[in-house]
PDB file of C-alpha atoms and ligand atoms in Angstrom:
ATOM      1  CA  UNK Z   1       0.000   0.000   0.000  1.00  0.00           C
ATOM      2  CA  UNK Z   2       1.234   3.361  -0.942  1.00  0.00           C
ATOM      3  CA  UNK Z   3       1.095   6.140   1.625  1.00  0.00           C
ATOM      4  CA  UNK Z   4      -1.708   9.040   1.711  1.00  0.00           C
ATOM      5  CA  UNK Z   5      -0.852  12.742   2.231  1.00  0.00           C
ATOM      6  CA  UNK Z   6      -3.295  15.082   3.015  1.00  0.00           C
ATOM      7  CA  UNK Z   7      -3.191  18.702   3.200  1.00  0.00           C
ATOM      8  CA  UNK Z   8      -6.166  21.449   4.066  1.00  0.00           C
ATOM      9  CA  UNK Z   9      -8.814  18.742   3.283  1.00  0.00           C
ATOM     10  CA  UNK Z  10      -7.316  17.637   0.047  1.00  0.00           C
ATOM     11  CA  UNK Z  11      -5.767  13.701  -0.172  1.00  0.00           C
ATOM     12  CA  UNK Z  12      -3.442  11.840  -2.183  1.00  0.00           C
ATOM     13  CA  UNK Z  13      -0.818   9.306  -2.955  1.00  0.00           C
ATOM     14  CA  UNK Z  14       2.078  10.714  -0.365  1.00  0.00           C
ATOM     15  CA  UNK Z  15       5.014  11.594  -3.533  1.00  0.00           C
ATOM     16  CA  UNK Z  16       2.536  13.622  -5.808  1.00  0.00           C
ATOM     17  CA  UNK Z  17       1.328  15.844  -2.615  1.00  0.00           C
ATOM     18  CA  UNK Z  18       2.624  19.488  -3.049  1.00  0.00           C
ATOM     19  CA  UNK Z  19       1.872  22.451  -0.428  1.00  0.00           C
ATOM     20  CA  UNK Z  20       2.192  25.964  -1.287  1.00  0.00           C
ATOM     21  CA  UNK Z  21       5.874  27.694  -1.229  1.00  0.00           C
ATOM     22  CA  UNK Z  22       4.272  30.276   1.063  1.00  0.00           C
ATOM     23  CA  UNK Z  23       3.442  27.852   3.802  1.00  0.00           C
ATOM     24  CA  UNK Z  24       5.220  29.368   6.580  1.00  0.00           C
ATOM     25  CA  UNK Z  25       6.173  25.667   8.000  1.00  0.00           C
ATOM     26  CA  UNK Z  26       8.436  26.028   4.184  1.00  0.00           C
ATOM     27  CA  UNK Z  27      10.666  29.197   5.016  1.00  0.00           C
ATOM     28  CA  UNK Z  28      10.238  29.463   8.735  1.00  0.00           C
ATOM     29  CA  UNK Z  29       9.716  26.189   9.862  1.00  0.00           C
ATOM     30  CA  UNK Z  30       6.838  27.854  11.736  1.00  0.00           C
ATOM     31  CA  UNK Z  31       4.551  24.711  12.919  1.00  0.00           C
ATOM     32  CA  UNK Z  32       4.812  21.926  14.988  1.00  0.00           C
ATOM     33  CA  UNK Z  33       4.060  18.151  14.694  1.00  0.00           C
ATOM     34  CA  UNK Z  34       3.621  14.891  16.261  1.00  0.00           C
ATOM     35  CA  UNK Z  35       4.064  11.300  15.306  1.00  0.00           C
ATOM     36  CA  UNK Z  36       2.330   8.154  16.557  1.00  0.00           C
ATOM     37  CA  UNK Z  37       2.458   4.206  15.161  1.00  0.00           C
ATOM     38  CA  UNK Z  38      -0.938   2.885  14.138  1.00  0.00           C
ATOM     39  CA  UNK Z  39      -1.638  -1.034  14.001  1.00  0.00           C
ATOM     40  CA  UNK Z  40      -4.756  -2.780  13.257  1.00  0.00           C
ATOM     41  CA  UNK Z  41      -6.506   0.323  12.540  1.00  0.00           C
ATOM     42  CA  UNK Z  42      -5.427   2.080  15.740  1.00  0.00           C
ATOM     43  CA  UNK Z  43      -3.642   5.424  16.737  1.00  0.00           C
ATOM     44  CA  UNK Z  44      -1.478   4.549  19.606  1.00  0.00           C
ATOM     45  CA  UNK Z  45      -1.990   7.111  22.632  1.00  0.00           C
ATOM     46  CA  UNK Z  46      -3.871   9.035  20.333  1.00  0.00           C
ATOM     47  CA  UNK Z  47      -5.462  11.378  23.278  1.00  0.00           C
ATOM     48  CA  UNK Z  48      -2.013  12.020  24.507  1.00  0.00           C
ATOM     49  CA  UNK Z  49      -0.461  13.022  21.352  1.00  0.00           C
ATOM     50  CA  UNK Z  50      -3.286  15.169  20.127  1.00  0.00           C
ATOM     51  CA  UNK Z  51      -2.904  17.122  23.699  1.00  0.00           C
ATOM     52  CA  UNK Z  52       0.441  17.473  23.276  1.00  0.00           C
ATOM     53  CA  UNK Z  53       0.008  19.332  19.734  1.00  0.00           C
ATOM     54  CA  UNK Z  54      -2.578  21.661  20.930  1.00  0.00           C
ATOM     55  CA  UNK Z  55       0.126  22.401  24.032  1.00  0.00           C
ATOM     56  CA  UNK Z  56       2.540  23.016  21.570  1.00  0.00           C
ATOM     57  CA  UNK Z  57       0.801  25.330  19.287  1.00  0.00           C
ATOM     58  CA  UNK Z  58      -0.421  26.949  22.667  1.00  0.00           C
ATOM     59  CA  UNK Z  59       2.894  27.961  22.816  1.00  0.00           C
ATOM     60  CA  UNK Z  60       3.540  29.590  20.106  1.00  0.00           C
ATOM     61  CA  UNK Z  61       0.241  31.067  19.586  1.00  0.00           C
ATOM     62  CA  UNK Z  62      -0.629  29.119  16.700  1.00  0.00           C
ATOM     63  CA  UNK Z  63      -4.463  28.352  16.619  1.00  0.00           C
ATOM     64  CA  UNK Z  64      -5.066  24.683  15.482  1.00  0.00           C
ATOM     65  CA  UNK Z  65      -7.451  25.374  12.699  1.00  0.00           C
ATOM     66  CA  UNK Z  66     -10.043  22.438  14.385  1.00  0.00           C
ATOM     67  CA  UNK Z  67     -11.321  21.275  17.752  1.00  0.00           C
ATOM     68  CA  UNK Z  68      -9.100  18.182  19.182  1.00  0.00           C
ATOM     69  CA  UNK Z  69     -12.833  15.935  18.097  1.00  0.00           C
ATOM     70  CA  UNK Z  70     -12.206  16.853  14.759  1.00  0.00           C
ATOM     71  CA  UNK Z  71      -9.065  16.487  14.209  1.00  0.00           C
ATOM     72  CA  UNK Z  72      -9.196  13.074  16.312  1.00  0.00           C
ATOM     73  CA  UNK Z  73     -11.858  12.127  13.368  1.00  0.00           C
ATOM     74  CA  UNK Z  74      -9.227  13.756  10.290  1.00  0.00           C
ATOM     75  CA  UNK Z  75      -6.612  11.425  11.737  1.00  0.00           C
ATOM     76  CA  UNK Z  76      -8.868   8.247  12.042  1.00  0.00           C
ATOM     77  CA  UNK Z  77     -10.254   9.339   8.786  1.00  0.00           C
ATOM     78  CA  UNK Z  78      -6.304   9.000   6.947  1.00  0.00           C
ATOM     79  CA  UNK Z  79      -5.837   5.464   8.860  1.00  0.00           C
ATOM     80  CA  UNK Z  80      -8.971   3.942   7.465  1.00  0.00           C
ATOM     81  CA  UNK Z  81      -7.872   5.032   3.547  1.00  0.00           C
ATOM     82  CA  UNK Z  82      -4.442   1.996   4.672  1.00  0.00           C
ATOM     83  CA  UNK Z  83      -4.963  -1.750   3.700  1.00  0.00           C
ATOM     84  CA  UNK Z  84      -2.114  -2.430   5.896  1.00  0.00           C
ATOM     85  CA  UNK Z  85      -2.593  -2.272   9.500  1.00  0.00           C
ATOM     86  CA  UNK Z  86       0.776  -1.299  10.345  1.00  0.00           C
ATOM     87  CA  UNK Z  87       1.976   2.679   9.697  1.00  0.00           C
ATOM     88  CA  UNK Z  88       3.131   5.534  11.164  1.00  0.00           C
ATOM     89  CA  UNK Z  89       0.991   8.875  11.215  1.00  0.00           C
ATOM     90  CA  UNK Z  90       2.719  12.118  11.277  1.00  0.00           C
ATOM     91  CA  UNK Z  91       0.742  15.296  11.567  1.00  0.00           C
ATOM     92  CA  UNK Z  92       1.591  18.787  11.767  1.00  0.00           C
ATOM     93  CA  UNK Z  93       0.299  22.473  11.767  1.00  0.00           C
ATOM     94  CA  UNK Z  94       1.816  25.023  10.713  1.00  0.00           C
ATOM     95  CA  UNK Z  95       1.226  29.330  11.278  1.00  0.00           C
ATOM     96  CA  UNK Z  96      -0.460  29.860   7.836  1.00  0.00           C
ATOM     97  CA  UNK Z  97       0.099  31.063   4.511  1.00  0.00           C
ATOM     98  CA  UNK Z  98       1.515  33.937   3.687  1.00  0.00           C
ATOM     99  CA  UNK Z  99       4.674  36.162   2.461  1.00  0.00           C
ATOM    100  CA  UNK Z 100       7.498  36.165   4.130  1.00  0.00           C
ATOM    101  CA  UNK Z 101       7.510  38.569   6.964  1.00  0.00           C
ATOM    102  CA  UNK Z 102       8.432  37.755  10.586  1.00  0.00           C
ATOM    103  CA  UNK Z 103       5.201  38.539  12.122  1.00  0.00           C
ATOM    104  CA  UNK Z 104       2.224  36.770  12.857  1.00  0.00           C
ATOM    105  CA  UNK Z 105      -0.047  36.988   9.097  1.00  0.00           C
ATOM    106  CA  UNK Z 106      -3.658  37.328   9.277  1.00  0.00           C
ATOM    107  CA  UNK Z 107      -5.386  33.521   8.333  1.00  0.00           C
ATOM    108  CA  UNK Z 108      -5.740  30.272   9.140  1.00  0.00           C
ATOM    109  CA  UNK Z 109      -3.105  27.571  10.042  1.00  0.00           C
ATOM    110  CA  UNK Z 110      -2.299  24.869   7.908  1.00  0.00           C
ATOM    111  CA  UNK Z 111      -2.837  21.389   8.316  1.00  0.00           C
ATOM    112  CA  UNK Z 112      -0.727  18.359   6.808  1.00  0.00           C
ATOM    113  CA  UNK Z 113      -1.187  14.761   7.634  1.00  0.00           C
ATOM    114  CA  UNK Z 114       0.911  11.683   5.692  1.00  0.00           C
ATOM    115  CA  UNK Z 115       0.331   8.220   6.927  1.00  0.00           C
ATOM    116  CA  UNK Z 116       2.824   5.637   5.628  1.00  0.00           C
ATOM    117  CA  UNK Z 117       3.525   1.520   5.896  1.00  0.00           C
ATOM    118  CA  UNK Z 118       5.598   1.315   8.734  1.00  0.00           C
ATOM    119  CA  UNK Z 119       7.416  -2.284   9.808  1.00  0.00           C
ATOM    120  CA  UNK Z 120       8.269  -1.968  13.861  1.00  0.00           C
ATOM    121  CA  UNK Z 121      11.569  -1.719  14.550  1.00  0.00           C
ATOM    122  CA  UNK Z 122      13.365  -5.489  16.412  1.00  0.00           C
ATOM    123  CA  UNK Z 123      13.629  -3.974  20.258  1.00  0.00           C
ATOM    124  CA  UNK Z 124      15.904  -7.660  21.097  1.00  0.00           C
ATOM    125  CA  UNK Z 125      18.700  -5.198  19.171  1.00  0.00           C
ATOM    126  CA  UNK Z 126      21.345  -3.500  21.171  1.00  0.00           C
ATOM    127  CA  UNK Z 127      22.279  -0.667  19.645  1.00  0.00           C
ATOM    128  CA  UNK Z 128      25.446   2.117  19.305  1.00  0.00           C
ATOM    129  CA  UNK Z 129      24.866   6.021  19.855  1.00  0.00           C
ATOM    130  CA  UNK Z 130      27.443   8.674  20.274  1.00  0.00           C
ATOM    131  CA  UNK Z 131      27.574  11.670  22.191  1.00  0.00           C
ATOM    132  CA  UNK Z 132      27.189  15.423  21.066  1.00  0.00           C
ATOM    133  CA  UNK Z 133      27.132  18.560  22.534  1.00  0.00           C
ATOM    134  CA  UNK Z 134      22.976  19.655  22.089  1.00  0.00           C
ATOM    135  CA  UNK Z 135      23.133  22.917  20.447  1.00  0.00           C
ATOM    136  CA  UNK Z 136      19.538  23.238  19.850  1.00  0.00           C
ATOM    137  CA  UNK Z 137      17.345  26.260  21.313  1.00  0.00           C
ATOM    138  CA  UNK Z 138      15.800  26.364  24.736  1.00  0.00           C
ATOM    139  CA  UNK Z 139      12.475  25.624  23.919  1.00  0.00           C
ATOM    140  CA  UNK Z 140      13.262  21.993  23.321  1.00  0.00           C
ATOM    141  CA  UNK Z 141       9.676  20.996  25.322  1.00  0.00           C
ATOM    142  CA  UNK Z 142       7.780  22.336  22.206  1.00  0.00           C
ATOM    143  CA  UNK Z 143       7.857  19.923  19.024  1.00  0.00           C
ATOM    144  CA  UNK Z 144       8.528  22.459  16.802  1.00  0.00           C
ATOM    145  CA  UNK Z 145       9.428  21.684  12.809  1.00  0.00           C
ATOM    146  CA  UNK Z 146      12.741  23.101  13.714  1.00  0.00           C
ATOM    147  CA  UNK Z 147      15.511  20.039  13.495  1.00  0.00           C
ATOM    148  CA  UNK Z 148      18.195  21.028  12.279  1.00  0.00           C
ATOM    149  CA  UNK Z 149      20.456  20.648  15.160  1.00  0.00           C
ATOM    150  CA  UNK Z 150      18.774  17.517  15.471  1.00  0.00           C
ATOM    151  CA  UNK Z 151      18.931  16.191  11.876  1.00  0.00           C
ATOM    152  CA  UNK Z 152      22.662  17.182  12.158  1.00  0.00           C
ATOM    153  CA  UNK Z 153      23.070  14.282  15.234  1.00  0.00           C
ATOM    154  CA  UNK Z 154      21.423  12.008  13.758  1.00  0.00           C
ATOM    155  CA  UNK Z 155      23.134  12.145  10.751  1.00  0.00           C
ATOM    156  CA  UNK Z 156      26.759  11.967  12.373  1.00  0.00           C
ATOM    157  CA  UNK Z 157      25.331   9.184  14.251  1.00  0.00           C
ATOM    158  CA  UNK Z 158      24.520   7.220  11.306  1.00  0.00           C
ATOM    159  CA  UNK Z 159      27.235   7.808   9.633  1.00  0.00           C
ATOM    160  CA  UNK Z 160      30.092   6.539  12.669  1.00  0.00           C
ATOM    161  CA  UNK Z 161      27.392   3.414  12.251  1.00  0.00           C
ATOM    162  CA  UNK Z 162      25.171   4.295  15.121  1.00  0.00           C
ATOM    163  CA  UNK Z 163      21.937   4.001  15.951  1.00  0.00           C
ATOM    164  CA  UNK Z 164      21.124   7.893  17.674  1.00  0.00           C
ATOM    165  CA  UNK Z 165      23.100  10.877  18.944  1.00  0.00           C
ATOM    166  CA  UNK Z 166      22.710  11.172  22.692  1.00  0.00           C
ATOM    167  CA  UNK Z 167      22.756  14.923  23.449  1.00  0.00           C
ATOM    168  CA  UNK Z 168      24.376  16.983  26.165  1.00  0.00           C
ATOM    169  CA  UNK Z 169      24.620  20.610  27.321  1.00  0.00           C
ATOM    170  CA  UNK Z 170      28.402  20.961  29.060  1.00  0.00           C
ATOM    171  CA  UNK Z 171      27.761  17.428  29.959  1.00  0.00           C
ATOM    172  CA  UNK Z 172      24.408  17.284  31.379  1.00  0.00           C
ATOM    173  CA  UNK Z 173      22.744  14.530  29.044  1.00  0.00           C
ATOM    174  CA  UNK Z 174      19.478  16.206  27.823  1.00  0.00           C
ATOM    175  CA  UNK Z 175      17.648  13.622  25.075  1.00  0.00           C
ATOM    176  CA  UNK Z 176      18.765  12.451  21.913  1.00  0.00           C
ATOM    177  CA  UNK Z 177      18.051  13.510  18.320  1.00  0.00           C
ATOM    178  CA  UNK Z 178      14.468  12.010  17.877  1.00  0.00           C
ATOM    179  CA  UNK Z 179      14.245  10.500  21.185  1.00  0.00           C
ATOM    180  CA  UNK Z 180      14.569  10.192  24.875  1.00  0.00           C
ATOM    181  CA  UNK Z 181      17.520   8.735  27.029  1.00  0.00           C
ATOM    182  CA  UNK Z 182      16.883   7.122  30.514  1.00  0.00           C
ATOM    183  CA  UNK Z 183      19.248   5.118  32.731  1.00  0.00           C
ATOM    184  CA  UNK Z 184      19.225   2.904  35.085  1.00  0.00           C
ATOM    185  CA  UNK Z 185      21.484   2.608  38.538  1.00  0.00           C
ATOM    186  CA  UNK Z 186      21.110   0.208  41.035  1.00  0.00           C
ATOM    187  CA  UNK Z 187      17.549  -0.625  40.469  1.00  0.00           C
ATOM    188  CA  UNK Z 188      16.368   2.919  39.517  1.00  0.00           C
ATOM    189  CA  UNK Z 189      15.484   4.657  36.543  1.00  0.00           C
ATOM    190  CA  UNK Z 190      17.078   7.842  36.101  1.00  0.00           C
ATOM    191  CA  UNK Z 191      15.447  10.060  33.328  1.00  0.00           C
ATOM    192  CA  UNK Z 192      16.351  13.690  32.448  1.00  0.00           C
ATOM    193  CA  UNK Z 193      13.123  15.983  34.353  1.00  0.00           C
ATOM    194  CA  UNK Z 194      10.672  17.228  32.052  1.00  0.00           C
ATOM    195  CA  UNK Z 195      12.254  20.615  31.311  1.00  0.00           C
ATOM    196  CA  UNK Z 196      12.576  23.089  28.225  1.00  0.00           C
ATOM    197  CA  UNK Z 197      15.996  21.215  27.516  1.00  0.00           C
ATOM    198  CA  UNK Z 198      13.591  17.728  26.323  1.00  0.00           C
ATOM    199  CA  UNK Z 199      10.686  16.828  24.891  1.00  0.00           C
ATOM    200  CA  UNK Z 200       8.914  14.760  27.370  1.00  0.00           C
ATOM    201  CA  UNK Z 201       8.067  12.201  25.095  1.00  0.00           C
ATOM    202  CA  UNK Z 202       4.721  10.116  25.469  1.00  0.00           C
ATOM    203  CA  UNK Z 203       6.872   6.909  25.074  1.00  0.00           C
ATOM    204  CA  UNK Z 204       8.824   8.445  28.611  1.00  0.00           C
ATOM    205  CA  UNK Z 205       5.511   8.539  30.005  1.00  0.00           C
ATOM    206  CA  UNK Z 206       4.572   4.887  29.015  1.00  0.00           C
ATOM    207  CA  UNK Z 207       8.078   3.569  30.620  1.00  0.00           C
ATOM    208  CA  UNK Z 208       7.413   5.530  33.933  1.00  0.00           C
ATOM    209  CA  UNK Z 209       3.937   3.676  34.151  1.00  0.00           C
ATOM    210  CA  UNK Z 210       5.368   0.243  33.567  1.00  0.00           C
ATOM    211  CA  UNK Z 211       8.173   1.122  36.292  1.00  0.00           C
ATOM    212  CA  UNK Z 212       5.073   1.967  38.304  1.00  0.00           C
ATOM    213  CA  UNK Z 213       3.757  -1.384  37.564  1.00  0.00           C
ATOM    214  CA  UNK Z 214       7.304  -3.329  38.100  1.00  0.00           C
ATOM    215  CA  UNK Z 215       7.913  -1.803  41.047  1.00  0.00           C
ATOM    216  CA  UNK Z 216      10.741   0.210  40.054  1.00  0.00           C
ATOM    217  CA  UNK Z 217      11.462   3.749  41.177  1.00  0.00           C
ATOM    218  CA  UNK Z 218      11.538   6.554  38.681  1.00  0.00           C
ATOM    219  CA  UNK Z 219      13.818   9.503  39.693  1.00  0.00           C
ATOM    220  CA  UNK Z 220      13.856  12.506  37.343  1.00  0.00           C
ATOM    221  CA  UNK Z 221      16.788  14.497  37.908  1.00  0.00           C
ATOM    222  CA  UNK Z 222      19.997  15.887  36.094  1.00  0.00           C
ATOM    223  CA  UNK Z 223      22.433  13.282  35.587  1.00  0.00           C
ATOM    224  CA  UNK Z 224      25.722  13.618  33.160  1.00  0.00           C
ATOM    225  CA  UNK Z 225      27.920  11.955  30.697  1.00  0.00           C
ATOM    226  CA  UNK Z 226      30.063  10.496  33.443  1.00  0.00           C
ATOM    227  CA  UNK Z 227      27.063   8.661  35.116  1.00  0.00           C
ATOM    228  CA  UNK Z 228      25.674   7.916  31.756  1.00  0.00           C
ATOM    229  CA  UNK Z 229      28.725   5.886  31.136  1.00  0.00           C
ATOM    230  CA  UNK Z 230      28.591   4.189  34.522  1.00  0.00           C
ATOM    231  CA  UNK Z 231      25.144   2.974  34.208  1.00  0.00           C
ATOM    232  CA  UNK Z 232      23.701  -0.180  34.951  1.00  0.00           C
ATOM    233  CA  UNK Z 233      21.557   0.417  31.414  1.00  0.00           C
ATOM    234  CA  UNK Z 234      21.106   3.132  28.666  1.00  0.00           C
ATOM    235  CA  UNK Z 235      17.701   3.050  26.547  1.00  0.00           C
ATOM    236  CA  UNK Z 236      15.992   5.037  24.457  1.00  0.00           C
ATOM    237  CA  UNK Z 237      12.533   5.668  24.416  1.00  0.00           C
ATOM    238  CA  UNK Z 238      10.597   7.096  21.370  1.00  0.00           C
ATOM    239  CA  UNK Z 239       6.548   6.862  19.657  1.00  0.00           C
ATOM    240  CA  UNK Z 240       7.553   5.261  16.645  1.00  0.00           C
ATOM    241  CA  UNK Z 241      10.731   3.466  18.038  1.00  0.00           C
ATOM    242  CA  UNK Z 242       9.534   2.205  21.622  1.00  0.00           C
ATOM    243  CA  UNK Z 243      12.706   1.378  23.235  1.00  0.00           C
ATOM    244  CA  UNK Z 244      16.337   0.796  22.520  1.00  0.00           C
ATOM    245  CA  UNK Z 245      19.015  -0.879  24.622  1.00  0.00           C
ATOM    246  CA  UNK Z 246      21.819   0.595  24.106  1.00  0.00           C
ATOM    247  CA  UNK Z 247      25.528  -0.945  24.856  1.00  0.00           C
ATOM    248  CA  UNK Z 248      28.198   1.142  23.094  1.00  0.00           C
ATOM    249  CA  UNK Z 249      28.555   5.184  23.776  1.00  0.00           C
ATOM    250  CA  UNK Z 250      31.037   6.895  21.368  1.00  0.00           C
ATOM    251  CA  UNK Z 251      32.827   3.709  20.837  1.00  0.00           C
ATOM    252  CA  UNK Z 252      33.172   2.481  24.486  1.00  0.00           C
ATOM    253  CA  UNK Z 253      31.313  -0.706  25.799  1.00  0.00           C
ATOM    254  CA  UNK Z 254      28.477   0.970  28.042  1.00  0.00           C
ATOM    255  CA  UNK Z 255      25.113  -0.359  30.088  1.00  0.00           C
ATOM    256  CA  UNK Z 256      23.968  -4.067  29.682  1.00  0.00           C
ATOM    257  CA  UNK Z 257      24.649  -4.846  33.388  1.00  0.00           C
ATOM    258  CA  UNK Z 258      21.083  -5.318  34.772  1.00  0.00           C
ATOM    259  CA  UNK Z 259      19.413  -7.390  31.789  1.00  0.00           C
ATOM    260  CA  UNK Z 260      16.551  -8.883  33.944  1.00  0.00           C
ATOM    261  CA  UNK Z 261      15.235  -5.422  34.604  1.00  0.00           C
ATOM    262  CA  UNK Z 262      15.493  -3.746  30.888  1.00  0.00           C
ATOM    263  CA  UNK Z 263      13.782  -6.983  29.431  1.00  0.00           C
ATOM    264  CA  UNK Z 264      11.126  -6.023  32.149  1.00  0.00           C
ATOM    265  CA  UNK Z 265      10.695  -2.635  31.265  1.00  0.00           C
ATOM    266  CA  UNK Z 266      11.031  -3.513  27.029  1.00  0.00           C
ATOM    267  CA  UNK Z 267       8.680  -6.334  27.233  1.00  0.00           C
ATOM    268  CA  UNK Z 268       6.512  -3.815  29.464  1.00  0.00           C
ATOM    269  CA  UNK Z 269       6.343  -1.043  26.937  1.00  0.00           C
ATOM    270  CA  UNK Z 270       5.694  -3.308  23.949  1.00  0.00           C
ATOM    271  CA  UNK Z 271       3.359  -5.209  25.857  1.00  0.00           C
ATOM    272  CA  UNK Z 272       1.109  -1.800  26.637  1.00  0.00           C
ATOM    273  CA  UNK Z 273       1.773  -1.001  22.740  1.00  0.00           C
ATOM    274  CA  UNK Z 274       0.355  -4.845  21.959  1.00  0.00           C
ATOM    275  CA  UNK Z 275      -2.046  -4.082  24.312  1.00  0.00           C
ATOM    276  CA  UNK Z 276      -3.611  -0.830  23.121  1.00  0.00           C
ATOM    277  CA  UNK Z 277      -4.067  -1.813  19.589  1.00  0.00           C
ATOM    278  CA  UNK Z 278      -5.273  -5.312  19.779  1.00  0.00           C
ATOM    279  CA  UNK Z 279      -8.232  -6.110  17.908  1.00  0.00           C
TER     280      UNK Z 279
HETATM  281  N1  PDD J 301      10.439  12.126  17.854  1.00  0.00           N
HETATM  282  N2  PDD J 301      12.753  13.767  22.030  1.00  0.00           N
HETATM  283  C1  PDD J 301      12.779  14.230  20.777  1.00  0.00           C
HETATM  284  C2  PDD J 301      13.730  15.325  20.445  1.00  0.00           C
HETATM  285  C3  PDD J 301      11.922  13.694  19.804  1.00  0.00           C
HETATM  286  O1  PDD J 301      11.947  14.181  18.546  1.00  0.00           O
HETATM  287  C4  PDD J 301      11.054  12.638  20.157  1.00  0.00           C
HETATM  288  C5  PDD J 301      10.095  12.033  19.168  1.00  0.00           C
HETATM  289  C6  PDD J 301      11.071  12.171  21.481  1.00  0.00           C
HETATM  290  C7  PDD J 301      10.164  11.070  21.951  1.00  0.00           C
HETATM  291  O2  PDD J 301       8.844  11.541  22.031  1.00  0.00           O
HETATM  292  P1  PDD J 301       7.627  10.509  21.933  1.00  0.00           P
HETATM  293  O3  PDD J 301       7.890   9.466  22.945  1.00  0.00           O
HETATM  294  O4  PDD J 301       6.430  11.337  22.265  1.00  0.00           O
HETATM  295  O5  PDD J 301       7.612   9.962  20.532  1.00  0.00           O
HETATM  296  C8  PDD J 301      11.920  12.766  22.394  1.00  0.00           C
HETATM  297  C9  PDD J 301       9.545  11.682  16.822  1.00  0.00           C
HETATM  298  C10 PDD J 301       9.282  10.231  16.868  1.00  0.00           C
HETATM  299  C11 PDD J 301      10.056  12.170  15.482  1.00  0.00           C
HETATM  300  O6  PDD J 301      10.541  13.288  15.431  1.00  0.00           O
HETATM  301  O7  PDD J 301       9.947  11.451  14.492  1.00  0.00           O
END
């Protein structure tokens, strides 16, 4: 199955979609977005994601140009067009249309939908990230179009072979590129607080509740490179890539020292996933 695009009420195959060179999400990168995986038909943590969108534009003023029920129906609306029941839905608004000038234009925001086949990612893999030093803005809480910084990571993380970037400011670990970073020490999980330095990804949320459930105490707090390195385990948590043990930092053998406990929280998180969008 081919993916759908959809943009301002109008659909079609994903590659032949065009949007206007005015769109402000084009030149300024004025919009923001979210991502979710859908299986058998269903958004994952739909409710959650759609909040988190209206927060966003909240913060930057930008009026989602629907109520949360409608857009809730435009989104179910692009899953049902899919044969295939498993694909990724990414969704984003942006200011408006307009010519380029930094303030706000008179008008309606913008919005763009593509839904495409999406084959989950193996979570038995261990995987290899790299450190860099985050220079993104400070308003890293908002998912904003604006990835450069992060597109930059990722990039130099692929190409040393690597699986993600794990960021840092002066060697306080923030996130990574396109996800979130926990560890865990002596039976806790340690996980970078909810600041504007991260995005507090939905997935973070998820893995807190199945700590809740394990038993497992969740401490959010400032932690840095140093004790990333000494950690028991490093994982990533994203929407689309669930979680991610990870046993190599920037070349050095890292984590993998408390296997019963990451296989409790990955089975956990994939089990709630499973769980969700069973039919
Ligand atoms: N990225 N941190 C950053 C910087 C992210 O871009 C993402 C998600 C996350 C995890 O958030 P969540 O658990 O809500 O997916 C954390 C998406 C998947 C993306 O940009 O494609």
């Amino acid at each position: 199955m081919q993916a759908i695009g959809y943009y301002n009420g109008e659909y079609g195959p994903l590659e032949e979609m065009k949007i206007p060179m005015l769109d402000r999400a084009v030149y300024y990168g004025d919009g923001v977005y979210e991502a979710t995986p859908t299986r058998n038909g269903i958004i994952y943590a739909l409710d959650a994601h759609i909040d988190r969108l209206y927060r966003s534009a909240a913060y930057l003023s930008i009026t989602v140009p629907m109520d949360k029920q409608t857009l809730e129906c435009e989104l179910k609306r692009m899953v049902a067009l899919m044969d295939t029941g498993d694909n990724v839905l990414y969704w984003q608004v942006s200011r408006g249309t307009a010519r380029r000038a930094h303030p706000f234009p008179e008008g309606h925001a913008n919005l763009m939908m593509m839904i495409t086949p999406y084959t989950f990612p193996d979570l038995s893999e261990q995987v290899r990230c790299i450190t860099r030093e985050d220079t993104r803005f400070l308003h890293c809480n908002i998912k904003t179009l604006n990835l450069i910084p992060s597109v930059m990571a990722m990039q130099a993380a692929r190409e040393r072979g690597c699986y993600e970037a794990i960021l840092h400011r002066n060697g306080r670990v923030t996130e990574c590129s396109k996800s979130n970073v926990h560890i865990l020490k002596d039976g806790c999980l340690i996980s970078a607080p909810a600041d504007n330095l991260i995005l507090a990804g939905i997935a973070r949320s998820h893995l807190f509740e199945v700590c809740g459930h394990l038993g497992i105490q969740v401490v959010e707090r400032a932690y840095d490179v140093r004790e990333l390195m000494e950690a028991d385990e490093i994982f990533t948590t994203s929407s689309t890539s669930f979680i991610h043990r990870v046993t190599s930092v920037d070349g050095i053998a890292a984590g993998g020292r408390d296997s019963a406990r990451f296989e409790a929280l990955r089975d956990g998180v994939w089990g709630r996933f499973v769980k969700a969008t069973d039919i």
